[in-house]
Coordinates of C-alpha atoms in Angstrom, one line a residue:
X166 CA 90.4 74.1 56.0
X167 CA 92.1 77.3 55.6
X168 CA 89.0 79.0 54.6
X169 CA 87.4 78.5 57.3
X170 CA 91.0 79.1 59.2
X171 CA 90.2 82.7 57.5
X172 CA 86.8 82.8 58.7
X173 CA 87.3 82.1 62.4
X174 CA 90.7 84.8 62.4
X175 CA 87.8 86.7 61.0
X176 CA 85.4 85.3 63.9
X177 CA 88.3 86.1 66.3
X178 CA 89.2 89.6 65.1
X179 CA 85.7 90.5 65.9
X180 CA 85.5 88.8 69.2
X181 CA 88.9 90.9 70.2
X182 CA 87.2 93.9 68.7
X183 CA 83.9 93.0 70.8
X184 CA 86.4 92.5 74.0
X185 CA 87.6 95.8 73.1
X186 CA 84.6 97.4 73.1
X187 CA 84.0 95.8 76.7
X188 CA 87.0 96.9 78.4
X189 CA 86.5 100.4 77.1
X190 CA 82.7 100.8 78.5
X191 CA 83.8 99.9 82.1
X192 CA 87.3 102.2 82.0
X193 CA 84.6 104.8 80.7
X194 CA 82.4 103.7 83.4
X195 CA 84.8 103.7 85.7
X196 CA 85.9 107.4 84.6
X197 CA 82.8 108.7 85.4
X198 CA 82.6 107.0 88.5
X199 CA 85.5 108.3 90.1
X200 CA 84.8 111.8 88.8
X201 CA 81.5 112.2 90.2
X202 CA 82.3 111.0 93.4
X203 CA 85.4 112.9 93.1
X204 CA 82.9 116.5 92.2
X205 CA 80.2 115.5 94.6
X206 CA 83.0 115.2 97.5
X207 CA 84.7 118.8 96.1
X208 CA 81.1 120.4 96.3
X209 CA 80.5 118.6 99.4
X210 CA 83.7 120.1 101.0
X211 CA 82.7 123.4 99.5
X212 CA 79.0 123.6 100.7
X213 CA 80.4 122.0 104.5
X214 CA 83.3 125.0 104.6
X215 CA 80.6 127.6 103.3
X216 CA 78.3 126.4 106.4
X217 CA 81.2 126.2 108.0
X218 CA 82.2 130.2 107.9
X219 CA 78.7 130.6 108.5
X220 CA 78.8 128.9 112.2
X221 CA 82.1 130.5 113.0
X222 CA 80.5 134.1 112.2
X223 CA 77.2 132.7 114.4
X224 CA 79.4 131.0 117.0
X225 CA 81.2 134.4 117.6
X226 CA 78.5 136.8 117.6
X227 CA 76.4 134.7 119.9
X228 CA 79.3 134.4 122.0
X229 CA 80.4 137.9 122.1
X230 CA 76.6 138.1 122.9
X231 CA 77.0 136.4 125.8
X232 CA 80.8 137.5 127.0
X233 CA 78.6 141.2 127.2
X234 CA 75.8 140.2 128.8
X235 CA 78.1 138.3 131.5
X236 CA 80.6 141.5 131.7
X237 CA 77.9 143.7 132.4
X238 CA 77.4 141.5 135.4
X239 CA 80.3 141.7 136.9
X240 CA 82.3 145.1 135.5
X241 CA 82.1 146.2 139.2
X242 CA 84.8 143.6 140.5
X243 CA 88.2 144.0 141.1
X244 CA 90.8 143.1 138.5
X245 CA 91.7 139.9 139.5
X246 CA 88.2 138.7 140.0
X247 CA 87.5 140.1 136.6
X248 CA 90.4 137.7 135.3
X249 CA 89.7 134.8 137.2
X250 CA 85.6 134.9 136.3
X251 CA 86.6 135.8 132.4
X252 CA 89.5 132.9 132.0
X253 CA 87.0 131.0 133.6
X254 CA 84.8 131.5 131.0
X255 CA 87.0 131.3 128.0
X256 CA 88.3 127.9 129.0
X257 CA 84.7 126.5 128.6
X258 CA 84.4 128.2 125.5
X259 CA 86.5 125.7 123.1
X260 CA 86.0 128.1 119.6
X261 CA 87.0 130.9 121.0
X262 CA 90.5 131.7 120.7
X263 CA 90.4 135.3 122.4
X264 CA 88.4 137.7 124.2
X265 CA 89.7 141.3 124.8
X266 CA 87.5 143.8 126.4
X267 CA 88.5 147.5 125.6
X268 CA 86.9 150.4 127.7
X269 CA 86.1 153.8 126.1
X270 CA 89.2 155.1 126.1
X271 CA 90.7 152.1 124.8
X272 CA 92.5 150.3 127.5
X273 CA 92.3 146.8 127.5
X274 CA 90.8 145.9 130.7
X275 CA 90.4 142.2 129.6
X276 CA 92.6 140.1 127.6
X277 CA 92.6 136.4 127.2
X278 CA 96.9 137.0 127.2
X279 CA 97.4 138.9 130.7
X280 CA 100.2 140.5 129.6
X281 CA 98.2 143.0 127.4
X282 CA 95.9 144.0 130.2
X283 CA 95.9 147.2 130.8
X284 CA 97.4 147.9 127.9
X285 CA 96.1 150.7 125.0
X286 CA 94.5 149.2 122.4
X287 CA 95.6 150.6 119.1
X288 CA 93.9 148.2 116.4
X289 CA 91.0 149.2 114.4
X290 CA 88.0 150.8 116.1
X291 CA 84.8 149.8 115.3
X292 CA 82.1 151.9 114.0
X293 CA 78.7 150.9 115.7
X294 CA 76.9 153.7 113.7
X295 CA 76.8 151.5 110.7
X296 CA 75.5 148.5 112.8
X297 CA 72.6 149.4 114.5
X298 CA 72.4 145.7 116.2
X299 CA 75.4 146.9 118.2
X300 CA 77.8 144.4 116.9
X301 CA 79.4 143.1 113.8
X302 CA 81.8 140.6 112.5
X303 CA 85.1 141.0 110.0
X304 CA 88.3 139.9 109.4
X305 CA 91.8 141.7 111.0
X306 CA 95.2 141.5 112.3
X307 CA 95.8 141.4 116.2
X308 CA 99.2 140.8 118.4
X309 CA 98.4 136.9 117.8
X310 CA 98.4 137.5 113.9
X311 CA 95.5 137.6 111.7
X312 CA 92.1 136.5 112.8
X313 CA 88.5 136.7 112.8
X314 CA 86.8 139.0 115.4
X315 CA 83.1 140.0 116.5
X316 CA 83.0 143.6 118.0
X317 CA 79.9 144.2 120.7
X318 CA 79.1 147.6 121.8
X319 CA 79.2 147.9 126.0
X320 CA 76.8 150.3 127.3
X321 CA 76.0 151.3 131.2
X322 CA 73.2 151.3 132.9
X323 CA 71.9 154.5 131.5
X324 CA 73.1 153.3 128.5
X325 CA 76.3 155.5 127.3
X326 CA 78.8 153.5 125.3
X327 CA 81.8 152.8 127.5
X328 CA 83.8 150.8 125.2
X329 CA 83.5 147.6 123.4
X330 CA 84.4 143.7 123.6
X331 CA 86.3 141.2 121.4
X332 CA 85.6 138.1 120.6
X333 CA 87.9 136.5 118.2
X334 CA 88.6 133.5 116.7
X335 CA 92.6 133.2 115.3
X336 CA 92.6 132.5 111.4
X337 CA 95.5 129.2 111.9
X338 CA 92.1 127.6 114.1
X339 CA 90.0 128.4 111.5
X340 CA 92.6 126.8 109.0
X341 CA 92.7 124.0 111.3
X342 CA 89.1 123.1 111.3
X343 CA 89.1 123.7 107.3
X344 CA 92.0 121.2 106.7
X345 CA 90.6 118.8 109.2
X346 CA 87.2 119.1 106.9
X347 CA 89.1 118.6 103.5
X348 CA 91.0 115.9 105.1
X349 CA 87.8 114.0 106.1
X350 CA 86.5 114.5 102.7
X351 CA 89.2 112.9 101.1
X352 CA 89.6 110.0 103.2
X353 CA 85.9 109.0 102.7
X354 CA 86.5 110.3 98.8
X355 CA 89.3 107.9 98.9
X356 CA 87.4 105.2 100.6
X357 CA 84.2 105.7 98.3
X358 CA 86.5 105.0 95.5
X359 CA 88.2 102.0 96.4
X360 CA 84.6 100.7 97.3
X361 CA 83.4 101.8 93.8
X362 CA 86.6 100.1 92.1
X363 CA 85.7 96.9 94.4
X364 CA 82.1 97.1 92.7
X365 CA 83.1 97.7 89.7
X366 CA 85.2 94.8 89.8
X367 CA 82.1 92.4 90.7
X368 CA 80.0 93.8 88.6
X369 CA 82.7 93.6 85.4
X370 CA 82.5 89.6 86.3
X371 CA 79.4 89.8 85.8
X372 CA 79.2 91.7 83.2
X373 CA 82.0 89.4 81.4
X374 CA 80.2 86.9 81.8
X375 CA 76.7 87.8 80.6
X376 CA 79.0 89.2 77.5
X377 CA 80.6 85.9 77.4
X378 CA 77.1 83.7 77.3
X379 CA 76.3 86.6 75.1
X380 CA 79.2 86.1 72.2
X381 CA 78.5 82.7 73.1
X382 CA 75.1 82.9 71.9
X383 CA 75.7 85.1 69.4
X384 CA 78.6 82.7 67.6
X385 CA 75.9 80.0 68.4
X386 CA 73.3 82.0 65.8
X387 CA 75.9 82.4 63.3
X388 CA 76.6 78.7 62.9
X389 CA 73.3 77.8 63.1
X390 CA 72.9 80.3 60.0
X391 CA 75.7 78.3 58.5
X392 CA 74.5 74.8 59.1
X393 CA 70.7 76.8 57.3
X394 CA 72.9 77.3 54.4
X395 CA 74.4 74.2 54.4
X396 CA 71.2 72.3 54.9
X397 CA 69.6 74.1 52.4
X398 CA 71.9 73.3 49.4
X399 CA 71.7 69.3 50.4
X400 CA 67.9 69.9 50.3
X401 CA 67.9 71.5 46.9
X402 CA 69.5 68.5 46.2
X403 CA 67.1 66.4 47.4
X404 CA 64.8 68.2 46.0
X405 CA 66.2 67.5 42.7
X406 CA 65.7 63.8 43.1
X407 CA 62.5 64.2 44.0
X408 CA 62.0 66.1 40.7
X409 CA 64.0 63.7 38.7
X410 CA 62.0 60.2 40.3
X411 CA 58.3 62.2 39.6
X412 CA 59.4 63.4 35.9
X413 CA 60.4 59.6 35.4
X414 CA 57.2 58.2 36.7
X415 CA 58.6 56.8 39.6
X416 CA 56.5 58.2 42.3
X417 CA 57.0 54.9 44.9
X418 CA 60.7 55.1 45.0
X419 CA 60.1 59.1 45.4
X420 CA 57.8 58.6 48.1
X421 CA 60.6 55.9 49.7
X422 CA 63.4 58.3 49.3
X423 CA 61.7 61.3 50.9
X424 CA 60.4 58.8 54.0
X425 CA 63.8 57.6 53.9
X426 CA 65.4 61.3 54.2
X427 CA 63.2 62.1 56.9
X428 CA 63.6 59.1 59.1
X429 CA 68.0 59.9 58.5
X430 CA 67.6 63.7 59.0
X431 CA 65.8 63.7 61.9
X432 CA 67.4 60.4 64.0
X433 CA 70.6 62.3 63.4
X434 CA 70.0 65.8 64.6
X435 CA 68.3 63.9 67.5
X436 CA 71.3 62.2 68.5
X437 CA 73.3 65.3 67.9
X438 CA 71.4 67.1 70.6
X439 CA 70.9 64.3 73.0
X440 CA 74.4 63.5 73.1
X441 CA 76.0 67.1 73.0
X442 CA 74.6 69.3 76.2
X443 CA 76.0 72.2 74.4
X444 CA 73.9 74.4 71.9
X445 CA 77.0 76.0 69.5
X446 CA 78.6 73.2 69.7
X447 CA 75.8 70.9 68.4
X448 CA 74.3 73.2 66.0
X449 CA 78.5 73.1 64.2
X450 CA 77.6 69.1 64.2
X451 CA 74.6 69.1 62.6
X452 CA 75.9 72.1 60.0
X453 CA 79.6 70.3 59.3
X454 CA 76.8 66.9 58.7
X455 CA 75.1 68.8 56.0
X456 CA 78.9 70.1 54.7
X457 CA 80.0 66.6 54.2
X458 CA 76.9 65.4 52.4
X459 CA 77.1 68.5 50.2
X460 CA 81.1 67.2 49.8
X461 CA 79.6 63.8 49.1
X462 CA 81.2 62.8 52.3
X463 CA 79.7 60.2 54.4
X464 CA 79.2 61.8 58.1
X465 CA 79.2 58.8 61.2
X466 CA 79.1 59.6 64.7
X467 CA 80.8 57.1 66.9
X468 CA 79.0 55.1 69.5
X469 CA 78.7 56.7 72.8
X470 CA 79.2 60.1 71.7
X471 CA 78.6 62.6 74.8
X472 CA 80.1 65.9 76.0
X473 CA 77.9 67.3 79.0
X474 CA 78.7 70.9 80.2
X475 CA 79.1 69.8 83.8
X476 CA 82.0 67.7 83.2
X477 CA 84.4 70.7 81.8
X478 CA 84.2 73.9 81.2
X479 CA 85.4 74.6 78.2
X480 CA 84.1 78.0 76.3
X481 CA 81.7 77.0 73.2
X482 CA 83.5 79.4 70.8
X483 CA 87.3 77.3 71.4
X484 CA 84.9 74.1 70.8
X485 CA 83.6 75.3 67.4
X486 CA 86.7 76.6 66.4
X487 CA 88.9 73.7 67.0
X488 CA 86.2 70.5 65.8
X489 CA 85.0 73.0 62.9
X490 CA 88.8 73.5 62.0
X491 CA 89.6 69.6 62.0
X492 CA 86.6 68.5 60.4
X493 CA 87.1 71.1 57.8
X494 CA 90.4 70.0 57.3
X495 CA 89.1 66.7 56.7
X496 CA 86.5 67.4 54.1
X497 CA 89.8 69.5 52.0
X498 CA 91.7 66.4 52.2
X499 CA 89.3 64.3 50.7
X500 CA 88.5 66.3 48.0
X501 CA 92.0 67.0 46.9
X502 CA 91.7 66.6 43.1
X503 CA 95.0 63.7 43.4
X504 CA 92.6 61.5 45.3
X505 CA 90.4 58.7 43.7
X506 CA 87.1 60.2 43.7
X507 CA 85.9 56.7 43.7
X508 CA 87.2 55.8 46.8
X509 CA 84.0 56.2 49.4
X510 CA 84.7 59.0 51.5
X511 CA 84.2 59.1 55.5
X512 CA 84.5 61.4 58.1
X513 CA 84.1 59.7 61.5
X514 CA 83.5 62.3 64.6
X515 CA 83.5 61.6 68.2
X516 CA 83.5 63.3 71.3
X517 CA 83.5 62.4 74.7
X518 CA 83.6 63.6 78.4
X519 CA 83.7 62.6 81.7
X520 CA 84.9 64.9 84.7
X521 CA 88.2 67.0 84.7
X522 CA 88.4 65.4 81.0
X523 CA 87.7 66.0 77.3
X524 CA 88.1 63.8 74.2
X525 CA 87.4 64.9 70.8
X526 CA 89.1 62.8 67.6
X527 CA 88.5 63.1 63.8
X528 CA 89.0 61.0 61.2
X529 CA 89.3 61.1 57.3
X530 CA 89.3 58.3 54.8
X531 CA 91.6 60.8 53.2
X532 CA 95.4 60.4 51.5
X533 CA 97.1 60.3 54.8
X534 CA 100.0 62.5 55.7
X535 CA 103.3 62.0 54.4
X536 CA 106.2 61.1 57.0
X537 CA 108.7 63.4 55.7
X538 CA 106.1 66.1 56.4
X539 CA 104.1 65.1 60.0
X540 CA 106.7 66.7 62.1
X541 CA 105.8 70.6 60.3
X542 CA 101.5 70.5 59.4
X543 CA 101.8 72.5 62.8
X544 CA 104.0 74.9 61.9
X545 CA 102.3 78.5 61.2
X546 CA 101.9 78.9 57.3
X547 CA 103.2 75.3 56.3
X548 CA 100.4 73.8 53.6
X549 CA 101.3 72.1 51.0
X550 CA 97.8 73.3 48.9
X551 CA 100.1 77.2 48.3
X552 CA 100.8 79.9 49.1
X553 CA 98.8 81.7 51.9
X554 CA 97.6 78.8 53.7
X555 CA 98.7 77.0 57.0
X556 CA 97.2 78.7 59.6
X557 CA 94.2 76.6 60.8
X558 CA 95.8 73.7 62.2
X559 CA 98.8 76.2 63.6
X560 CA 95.9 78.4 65.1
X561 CA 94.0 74.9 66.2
X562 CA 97.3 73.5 67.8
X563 CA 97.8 77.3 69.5
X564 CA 94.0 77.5 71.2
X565 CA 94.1 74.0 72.5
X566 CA 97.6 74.3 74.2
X567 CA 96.1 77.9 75.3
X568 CA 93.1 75.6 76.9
X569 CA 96.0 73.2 78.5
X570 CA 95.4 70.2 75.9
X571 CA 97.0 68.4 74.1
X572 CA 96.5 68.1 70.0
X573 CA 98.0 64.6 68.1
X574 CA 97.3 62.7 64.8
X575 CA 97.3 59.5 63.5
X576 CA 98.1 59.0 60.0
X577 CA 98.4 56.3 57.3
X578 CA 99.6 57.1 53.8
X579 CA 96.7 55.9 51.3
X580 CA 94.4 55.3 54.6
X581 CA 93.7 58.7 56.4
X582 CA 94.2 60.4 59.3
X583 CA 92.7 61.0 62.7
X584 CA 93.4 64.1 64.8
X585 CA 92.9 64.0 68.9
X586 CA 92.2 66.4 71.2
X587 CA 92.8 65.7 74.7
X588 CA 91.8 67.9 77.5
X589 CA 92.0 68.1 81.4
X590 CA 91.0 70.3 83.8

């Protein structure tokens, strides 16, 4: 009993360390995730508010294209028409924060604020000798503060330069239209990652569960490779009366016995795996069958034994470790060395299920337990084999409550003892 109590805190330490492992590859997953969205939507905002400069450079110059062309139109009218036509224009022009025209001798005779018409203009002048094109865009400072501005050379109709046009766009719009970008970035950032958390989330089911049928599976092998162990010493044994009826001459009986082992083996391993609709869980019964026959214990199944998945769903690895805990429990008790070895020993197993419920009892031909002790072979690290034992039935008691069940025993010094499990879901 307790070594295999030491075995499955073994089993179980390894499953936590598996679950470890688990969890960590989807907060790393997770991680990386988030931070590439996160650096996609930082370059994204970059690359937008790079185009972005681009089309307010673009936006001005073609527009400062176009103010010229239009003032060249009508430079001949009076200065109210002039302001009317111009504000006319800058209204339908919604980028465009200013537009000052400035006449050779720098007087404003144009300014989106009126009250700086005809007014001398004592910002920067530009240099069109550098910019052949006969405009240009950089950044400055104005009456309105700092701001971007497209200067475009105005020429006559003989073409002498006779001063020069404005077009700018006021650095707080420009700010504006940036933080409206970065706030658009973020909100969809924001919303990509709730959206990738809400994925993650469906897909770390999945994933849990795959990992689940997986440890499943994989705790399923192991005691399979057990109950190959343990069917192979009972079949050396076997073997060994084989050997011993041929050496004698008696090669009928031989030939009886090995029909005989054949037609036991494989009835029970047949009824093992009809009965139980549960891989692990049968391949523990037909390895804890070859245990007992190894501990000269005589293995019955009770009539009607069943358990079918589809009536509760109850992980394979809590199955195996609480029947492989009682029934090794069991096989300790009866080959305490106080007992009378010629007593015939039996372990009788059943399991049942019907839906919502679960039924799984145990019993030993063993010494029984005494009264004074029944209330405490629950309590964690009470044994009465020594020191370092009691933790199986503690742990067994702990994982069925965990499950919602219910654990209780049976016993009758001199008789046995038989241990129930009773589960509903």
């Amino acid at each position: 009993m307790e070594g295999f109590g030491k075995r499955n805190l073994m089993g179980n330490k390894k499953s936590g360390n598996l679950q470890l492992l688990r969890k960590e590859i989807q907060r790393i997953q997770l991680i990386l995730i988030i931070s590439i969205t996160v650096l996609m939507s930082i370059g994204g905002a970059y690359i937008n508010i790079n185009s972005m400069e681009k089309d307010f450079n673009n936006n001005l110059q073609n527009t400062s294209d176009l103010i010229t062309r239009i003032y060249g139109f009508v430079r001949d009218y009076s200065q109210a028409e002039l302001c009317t036509y111009m504000d006319q224009a800058v209204s339908e022009l919604s980028q465009i924060d200013i537009i000052s025209i400035v006449d050779k001798d720098l007087n404003r005779v144009y300014h989106t604020h009126h009250e700086l018409i005809n007014t001398r203009y004592d910002g920067s002048i530009p240099d069109f000798s550098t910019h052949p094109t006969g405009f240009y865009t950089e950044d400055d400072s104005g009456p309105s503060g700092p701001q971007r501005r497209t200067y475009s050379a105005v020429y006559d109709s003989n073409g002498l330069y006779c001063g020069f046009i404005m077009t700018i766009c006021l650095k707080t719009s420009i700010s504006t239209v940036t933080f409206k970008i970065l706030s658009l970035f973020f909100i969809v950032t924001l919303i990509a990652i709730v959206l990738e958390i809400a994925i993650c989330a469906v897909i770390s089911k999945k994933i849990k569960k795959e990992f689940l049928l997986f440890t499943e599976d994989f705790e399923g092998t192991k005691i399979l490779v057990d109950s190959m162990r343990a069917n192979n010493h009972d079949f050396t044994n076997k073997l060994h009366v084989i050997l011993g009826l041929i050496q004698i001459g008696e090669y009928d009986k031989a030939k009886s016995y090995i029909q005989n082992i054949n037609m036991i083996q494989g009835q029970t391993i047949h009824r093992v795996m009809n009965s139980i609709q549960n891989p692990a869980f049968a391949a523990l019964i037909v390895g804890k069958i070859a245990r007992a026959s190894e501990c000269d214990v005589h293995f019955v199944l009770q009539d009607g034994i069943c358990f079918n998945n589809d009536d509760i769903d109850v992980p394979s690895e809590a199955l195996v470790t609480i029947t492989g805990n009682l029934i090794e429990n069991a096989l300790d008790e009866m080959n305490l060395n106080e007992h009378n070895f010629d007593a015939e020993k039996e372990l009788v197993f059943g399991v049942y299920t019907k839906p919502g419920k679960l039924l799984i009892t145990v019993k030993d031909s063993g010494g029984g337990i005494p009264e004074d002790i029944a209330e405490r072979i629950f309590e964690r690290g009470f044994s009465t084999k020594g020191k370092g034992r009691g933790i199986g039935l503690y742990h067994t008691k702990q994982l069925v409550e965990s499950l919602g069940g219910h654990i209780s025993f049976e016993s009758k010094e001199g008789m046995g003892t038989c241990f129930m499990v009773r589960l509903e879901k």
